[in-house]
Amino acid sequence: MGKSFTICPYCGCGCGMYLELVAGHMGVAMPSQVQSMGAGRLCLRGWQAGSLIGSAARLMRPQIAREEASWEEAIQTASGGIKSVLDRGRHALGVLCGGHLTNEEAFACRLYAHDILRTPHLDSCARAVDAGSIWGLEHSLCTPYRSPPLAQITRSDVIVCLNSNIRWDAPQAAGYVVEAAGAGSKLVVIDEVVDEGLGDLAALYILHKPGFRGVLLHLLVEAVAGGRRLDAEEQSALQQAGVETEAFHQLSSLVQDAKRLAVVFSTTALQIPQEAAYLAELTILRQASGAEVAQVFAVRSDCNSIGVVDMGVAPVRNGEARGLGAFEMLSGNGGLQGLIVVAEAVEQFVGQQQLRRLREQLQFLLYIGSFDSATAELADVVLPMAGWGECEGSFTCHDGSIWPVCRVISPAGQRRPLAQILNDLSNAHNGSVLPTDTSTLRAQISRQVPSYRSVDWAGLSCTQPSATVPSRDNDIDVVNTVAPIREWPDIGVNGQRPYVLVVRRHEGSWAFDPRVRAAHILAREHTDQRSPFVIINPRTCQQLGTREGHSVMVSTAFGSQLLPVKCQAAVPQDVVVLPWQFRDVAHSLAGRPRVDDRTGSAYHQPVAAALELPG
Amino acid sequence: MPPLATYSLPADKLEEVADRLLTCADRVIGPVRTPPGDLFFDVVRSVNEIELQYGNSLLPPTTALFPMAEEIFSVVGGTPPVIRAPRSDASCLLFGIRPCDVAAIQRLDHFFLDGEFKDDLYAARRSRTAIVAVACSQKADARCFCSCCDTGPFAKTGYDLQLSLVDDTYLVEVGTEQGRRLAQRLSDLLGVADDDLILERERRAQELFTELEQKGNMPSAIRRITGEAVSQAVWERIGGRCMGCGGCSFVCPVCSCFYVIDQTLPDGTVQRIRAQDSCRLAGYTREASGHNPRALPSQRAARYSYHKLSYRYIEREGTQGCVGCGRCVTVCLGGVHMPAVTEMIRREA
Ligand code: SF4
Ligand code: SF4
Ligand code: SF4
């Protein structure tokens, strides 16, 4: 049969699917019903994953300064560039990897970064995005965190879902939430906007003011822990959070009465560790007071977010060697002179302007990847690597199960498998040899990654994951020390700036993912998600005297920008939503993102804004 | 339409029938299970691969006629460039498809073959395809509802051969001359179908029909959609719940949306591809100017339902656009599949 079992290369839900080659060059993806993640559903990205194969937007040949070159020249030039950076010390070079690398590829990157280049600066944007909530969860649960299988969401009687944009960032998790709500589970949605989709199913929709989620969760933990009503100070905090007392009491009763509680969110939505810590506390409280089960389902941002970190792609933090996190590397403040980017279009995370600024600071930029991107455009050397469907490997999914990733076609053009490219670079660097074949890499993973020691790689088949890998060793040094939120946020809303601008994940969040741009239908679906706009309430639009598609001047303490509006009733009248993918606009209107020291995650706080008609 | 002929077949001979049929066409497509356990209609090489205990597949067998993606032609560079069209004369036999899917093929035939334009790719495949249906002797799947669409539990037309299990015997019905030729290949296995067998199959089918869910949702939805009586609020609810995955179209055996794209291969060959598309996606109707007549999910949800259930289309296409296979129930991320939609519409009345 021409159908090979594999895992979707996009989000952290890790849906099982089949990939089949048609007409020699075109892939078709179909959902699997039997794999634990999926239940026969896929989101649009999953359904269209097959068109990554055959897409003309792939990188096919090595490039030097955007000119096509031979592999030999490109490797020599890359190696020369790397050496000249390393002459300034090993701290001058960083390696940044995509969260959709397979375990084998990620491990090869770690070998290359640590053993050959000896740099402590190794990370993935996926880890940094996940880090805020995962850190919070782990410090509350006092144990390394793995999500239970998403299918278990359907067993809950009460589901608390944070941020309705889980529908776009972790669609399969949302699918399970919808399935459960349809079958009678009580759904509570907590968000700063009112999503029609989940709203239609929710038993309770808690709409809070942007920036006040932490306050709300703090109050909820207090209420559930003490089984009590709020005191006067807490009441006033609740009021500031914009939540009605009655709704809050309904919320705390639902949580208190839950027999099987599920808390569901996507890590992309919760970047503040404290908020995730509160959610974990809720489950601990319920578990300790009579619930049969209370679980957190935190879906990570990338398909192999977990495996990539398990393989050691994370900044080295021991003693004097303090590796930079992904966003520190990209901020340009870490003193890097050279950067190697593997399979990640970093403009998605920092925007084009920051990328160009960073490029000016770097002496050398090497891009190894499968698709063209702004990062590739700015690189000194581009090395085309085999992509999803062209290489076999494995992903470690959200619940720690390892699944095979199939190869249905040989690498197109002159693309080479990543391990081979890294070996060529090592060879050119100092004559070292790195493993290039999957079985050697796997044997080495088993030896060097303790939690993967017992993985039966040979038995890794699409029928069964060969192992559910325990999470990494418990390296959590601080227990339960996440500081509670004591101060209520002051967004600074006033008569002059009466609106709150929130930078938020949205259905077009991955519009700048080069894989999305390369896949025909996906590219088509996102054409209107690539030029900046803001979303406001239709009433606000009317009050301003403007119309959908027309522009308004959005001003904050950081700057002003003229932006077209889209109208959605889901957005409260005093809120302005800036879709997450417009990073440059986010920086100009909401300032530089706040980088969390402990985790390296970066996020924008809501800011007060004014809306005016132009001129 | 009454069958051209009827026979009986001992149930334990089914495997032998399948084995014989394997030699009756260049390609036999039948129910096959992947190692993880998913069922697909796929090319069968040996009879052992055929899964005889199955409900229905998530991807419809109609992909044998209207594939998820296919090459229309390719242009190979050079002077002058050469145009290559992948035409195959291979015959195909669809084995074991369910009555709802037989009905879906009739509707696809109408769409691709009976209009002003005939689709060459579909026509070429269809003319060389024989259909051996296996009727449902029990509900194929918890989610299907052929009884509401008048497409099962056995097919009344549209098959070449149809097998219906009655205890330890199959009633074999011959629907076409092509079916008669296939029956001849099986003649030594076939016996006379007496009236009792035919009546018993009828009785069982009737029993199953009553057992299957018989909500009045479908007729009520057809009536209300045709009369434009469904409120905007209902379409907005449905549109709001839809996550735009397109899955409902990709698994629907009746859906026929497609897009055409040219892709350049590494060797410079340009391949023109046709792939299945979905009217649930915003880009499907976005015009070159950027204007989109169905920009909102609610508009697309309404359009999808109109095309499937409005009497205007039923009149034009001959049948309604849903055969009750239940596949959309499985794939829909937002829980707004056909039965949910018809229920929402009925409730509003
Ligand atoms: S939900 Fe995530 S893993 Fe599943 S198909 Fe969509 S992008 Fe892929
Ligand atoms: S609309 Fe749904 S139930 Fe009806 S034929 Fe299509 S997939 Fe089957
Ligand atoms: S399957 Fe459901 S969610 Fe997906 S496009 Fe169809 S209606 Fe929308």
mmCIF file of N, CA and C in Angstrom, chain A residues 302-352:
data_model
loop_
_atom_site.group_PDB
_atom_site.id
_atom_site.type_symbol
_atom_site.label_atom_id
_atom_site.label_comp_id
_atom_site.label_asym_id
_atom_site.label_seq_id
_atom_site.Cartn_x
_atom_site.Cartn_y
_atom_site.Cartn_z
ATOM 1 N N ASP A 302 5.139 23.265 18.834
ATOM 2 C CA ASP A 302 5.657 22.662 17.608
ATOM 3 C C ASP A 302 5.558 21.145 17.696
ATOM 4 N N CYS A 303 5.611 20.500 16.527
ATOM 5 C CA CYS A 303 5.309 19.063 16.491
ATOM 6 C C CYS A 303 6.311 18.234 17.293
ATOM 7 N N ASN A 304 7.566 18.689 17.364
ATOM 8 C CA ASN A 304 8.508 17.907 18.162
ATOM 9 C C ASN A 304 9.161 18.775 19.230
ATOM 10 N N SER A 305 8.380 19.704 19.739
ATOM 11 C CA SER A 305 8.864 20.577 20.821
ATOM 12 C C SER A 305 9.521 19.766 21.920
ATOM 13 N N ILE A 306 8.892 18.644 22.298
ATOM 14 C CA ILE A 306 9.382 17.858 23.420
ATOM 15 C C ILE A 306 10.663 17.125 23.040
ATOM 16 N N GLY A 307 10.621 16.443 21.901
ATOM 17 C CA GLY A 307 11.772 15.646 21.484
ATOM 18 C C GLY A 307 13.013 16.497 21.290
ATOM 19 N N VAL A 308 12.818 17.675 20.698
ATOM 20 C CA VAL A 308 13.967 18.536 20.424
ATOM 21 C C VAL A 308 14.665 18.906 21.743
ATOM 22 N N VAL A 309 13.871 19.211 22.766
ATOM 23 C CA VAL A 309 14.469 19.542 24.069
ATOM 24 C C VAL A 309 15.081 18.278 24.697
ATOM 25 N N ASP A 310 14.349 17.162 24.596
ATOM 26 C CA ASP A 310 14.893 15.906 25.127
ATOM 27 C C ASP A 310 16.268 15.594 24.525
ATOM 28 N N MET A 311 16.425 15.925 23.249
ATOM 29 C CA MET A 311 17.693 15.615 22.574
ATOM 30 C C MET A 311 18.802 16.576 22.992
ATOM 31 N N GLY A 312 18.462 17.552 23.805
ATOM 32 C CA GLY A 312 19.504 18.446 24.319
ATOM 33 C C GLY A 312 19.576 19.781 23.619
ATOM 34 N N VAL A 313 18.586 20.068 22.778
ATOM 35 C CA VAL A 313 18.590 21.384 22.139
ATOM 36 C C VAL A 313 17.962 22.378 23.113
ATOM 37 N N ALA A 314 18.793 22.916 23.954
ATOM 38 C CA ALA A 314 18.383 23.886 24.971
ATOM 39 C C ALA A 314 19.659 24.540 25.441
ATOM 40 N N PRO A 315 19.567 25.788 25.897
ATOM 41 C CA PRO A 315 20.802 26.463 26.293
ATOM 42 C C PRO A 315 21.490 25.745 27.455
ATOM 43 N N VAL A 316 22.803 25.646 27.361
ATOM 44 C CA VAL A 316 23.560 25.026 28.452
ATOM 45 C C VAL A 316 23.545 25.981 29.638
ATOM 46 N N ARG A 317 23.161 25.478 30.783
ATOM 47 C CA ARG A 317 23.148 26.333 31.974
ATOM 48 C C ARG A 317 23.881 25.600 33.085
ATOM 49 N N ASN A 318 25.187 25.624 33.046
ATOM 50 C CA ASN A 318 25.892 25.065 34.201
ATOM 51 C C ASN A 318 27.093 25.946 34.534
ATOM 52 N N GLY A 319 27.087 26.413 35.750
ATOM 53 C CA GLY A 319 28.190 27.235 36.215
ATOM 54 C C GLY A 319 28.426 28.432 35.337
ATOM 55 N N GLU A 320 29.671 28.580 34.870
ATOM 56 C CA GLU A 320 29.994 29.808 34.128
ATOM 57 C C GLU A 320 29.456 29.775 32.696
ATOM 58 N N ALA A 321 29.194 28.559 32.199
ATOM 59 C CA ALA A 321 28.708 28.485 30.823
ATOM 60 C C ALA A 321 27.211 28.748 30.792
ATOM 61 N N ARG A 322 26.839 29.982 30.508
ATOM 62 C CA ARG A 322 25.413 30.283 30.462
ATOM 63 C C ARG A 322 25.012 30.481 28.999
ATOM 64 N N GLY A 323 24.353 29.450 28.465
ATOM 65 C CA GLY A 323 23.943 29.534 27.067
ATOM 66 C C GLY A 323 22.791 30.502 26.902
ATOM 67 N N LEU A 324 22.743 31.137 25.752
ATOM 68 C CA LEU A 324 21.649 32.078 25.487
ATOM 69 C C LEU A 324 20.418 31.320 24.997
ATOM 70 N N GLY A 325 19.259 31.805 25.406
ATOM 71 C CA GLY A 325 18.012 31.251 24.894
ATOM 72 C C GLY A 325 17.742 31.810 23.505
ATOM 73 N N ALA A 326 16.790 31.203 22.810
ATOM 74 C CA ALA A 326 16.521 31.593 21.423
ATOM 75 C C ALA A 326 16.259 33.090 21.282
ATOM 76 N N PHE A 327 15.378 33.620 22.148
ATOM 77 C CA PHE A 327 15.026 35.033 21.977
ATOM 78 C C PHE A 327 16.158 35.956 22.399
ATOM 79 N N GLU A 328 17.018 35.485 23.304
ATOM 80 C CA GLU A 328 18.199 36.292 23.646
ATOM 81 C C GLU A 328 19.142 36.344 22.443
ATOM 82 N N MET A 329 19.303 35.180 21.788
ATOM 83 C CA MET A 329 20.167 35.170 20.600
ATOM 84 C C MET A 329 19.617 36.126 19.555
ATOM 85 N N LEU A 330 18.276 36.100 19.394
ATOM 86 C CA LEU A 330 17.674 36.888 18.325
ATOM 87 C C LEU A 330 17.555 38.368 18.673
ATOM 88 N N SER A 331 17.647 38.680 19.964
ATOM 89 C CA SER A 331 17.499 40.080 20.366
ATOM 90 C C SER A 331 18.721 40.889 19.967
ATOM 91 N N GLY A 332 19.821 40.197 19.721
ATOM 92 C CA GLY A 332 21.041 40.907 19.346
ATOM 93 C C GLY A 332 21.796 41.431 20.551
ATOM 94 N N ASN A 333 21.273 41.149 21.750
ATOM 95 C CA ASN A 333 21.945 41.663 22.937
ATOM 96 C C ASN A 333 22.947 40.681 23.532
ATOM 97 N N GLY A 334 22.997 39.492 22.980
ATOM 98 C CA GLY A 334 23.833 38.465 23.592
ATOM 99 C C GLY A 334 25.284 38.513 23.154
ATOM 100 N N GLY A 335 25.621 39.426 22.261
ATOM 101 C CA GLY A 335 27.001 39.543 21.816
ATOM 102 C C GLY A 335 27.413 38.502 20.787
ATOM 103 N N LEU A 336 26.431 37.885 20.147
ATOM 104 C CA LEU A 336 26.782 36.881 19.131
ATOM 105 C C LEU A 336 27.372 37.543 17.889
ATOM 106 N N GLN A 337 28.344 36.859 17.312
ATOM 107 C CA GLN A 337 28.931 37.334 16.054
ATOM 108 C C GLN A 337 28.503 36.462 14.882
ATOM 109 N N GLY A 338 28.067 35.276 15.221
ATOM 110 C CA GLY A 338 27.661 34.353 14.159
ATOM 111 C C GLY A 338 26.490 33.514 14.616
ATOM 112 N N LEU A 339 25.640 33.153 13.667
ATOM 113 C CA LEU A 339 24.468 32.360 14.021
ATOM 114 C C LEU A 339 24.238 31.298 12.945
ATOM 115 N N ILE A 340 23.947 30.094 13.416
ATOM 116 C CA ILE A 340 23.553 29.025 12.496
ATOM 117 C C ILE A 340 22.091 28.739 12.765
ATOM 118 N N VAL A 341 21.262 28.943 11.758
ATOM 119 C CA VAL A 341 19.826 28.711 11.933
ATOM 120 C C VAL A 341 19.452 27.447 11.165
ATOM 121 N N VAL A 342 18.859 26.511 11.882
ATOM 122 C CA VAL A 342 18.497 25.248 11.237
ATOM 123 C C VAL A 342 16.974 25.125 11.197
ATOM 124 N N ALA A 343 16.436 25.144 9.992
ATOM 125 C CA ALA A 343 15.010 24.887 9.776
ATOM 126 C C ALA A 343 14.103 25.770 10.621
ATOM 127 N N GLU A 344 14.377 27.026 10.663
ATOM 128 C CA GLU A 344 13.478 27.945 11.357
ATOM 129 C C GLU A 344 13.510 29.300 10.660
ATOM 130 N N ALA A 345 12.337 29.778 10.274
ATOM 131 C CA ALA A 345 12.269 31.114 9.697
ATOM 132 C C ALA A 345 12.101 32.057 10.875
ATOM 133 N N VAL A 346 13.197 32.624 11.346
ATOM 134 C CA VAL A 346 13.128 33.339 12.618
ATOM 135 C C VAL A 346 12.330 34.644 12.524
ATOM 136 N N GLU A 347 12.111 35.124 11.280
ATOM 137 C CA GLU A 347 11.312 36.349 11.141
ATOM 138 C C GLU A 347 9.914 36.151 11.714
ATOM 139 N N GLN A 348 9.437 34.921 11.740
ATOM 140 C CA GLN A 348 8.113 34.644 12.312
ATOM 141 C C GLN A 348 8.046 35.066 13.774
ATOM 142 N N PHE A 349 9.179 34.974 14.463
ATOM 143 C CA PHE A 349 9.173 35.232 15.901
ATOM 144 C C PHE A 349 9.598 36.643 16.253
ATOM 145 N N VAL A 350 10.503 37.218 15.455
ATOM 146 C CA VAL A 350 11.009 38.541 15.831
ATOM 147 C C VAL A 350 10.656 39.633 14.832
ATOM 148 N N GLY A 351 10.095 39.250 13.705
ATOM 149 C CA GLY A 351 9.752 40.252 12.704
ATOM 150 C C GLY A 351 10.935 40.547 11.792
ATOM 151 N N GLN A 352 10.611 41.155 10.666
ATOM 152 C CA GLN A 352 11.629 41.417 9.634
ATOM 153 C C GLN A 352 12.620 42.487 10.079
#
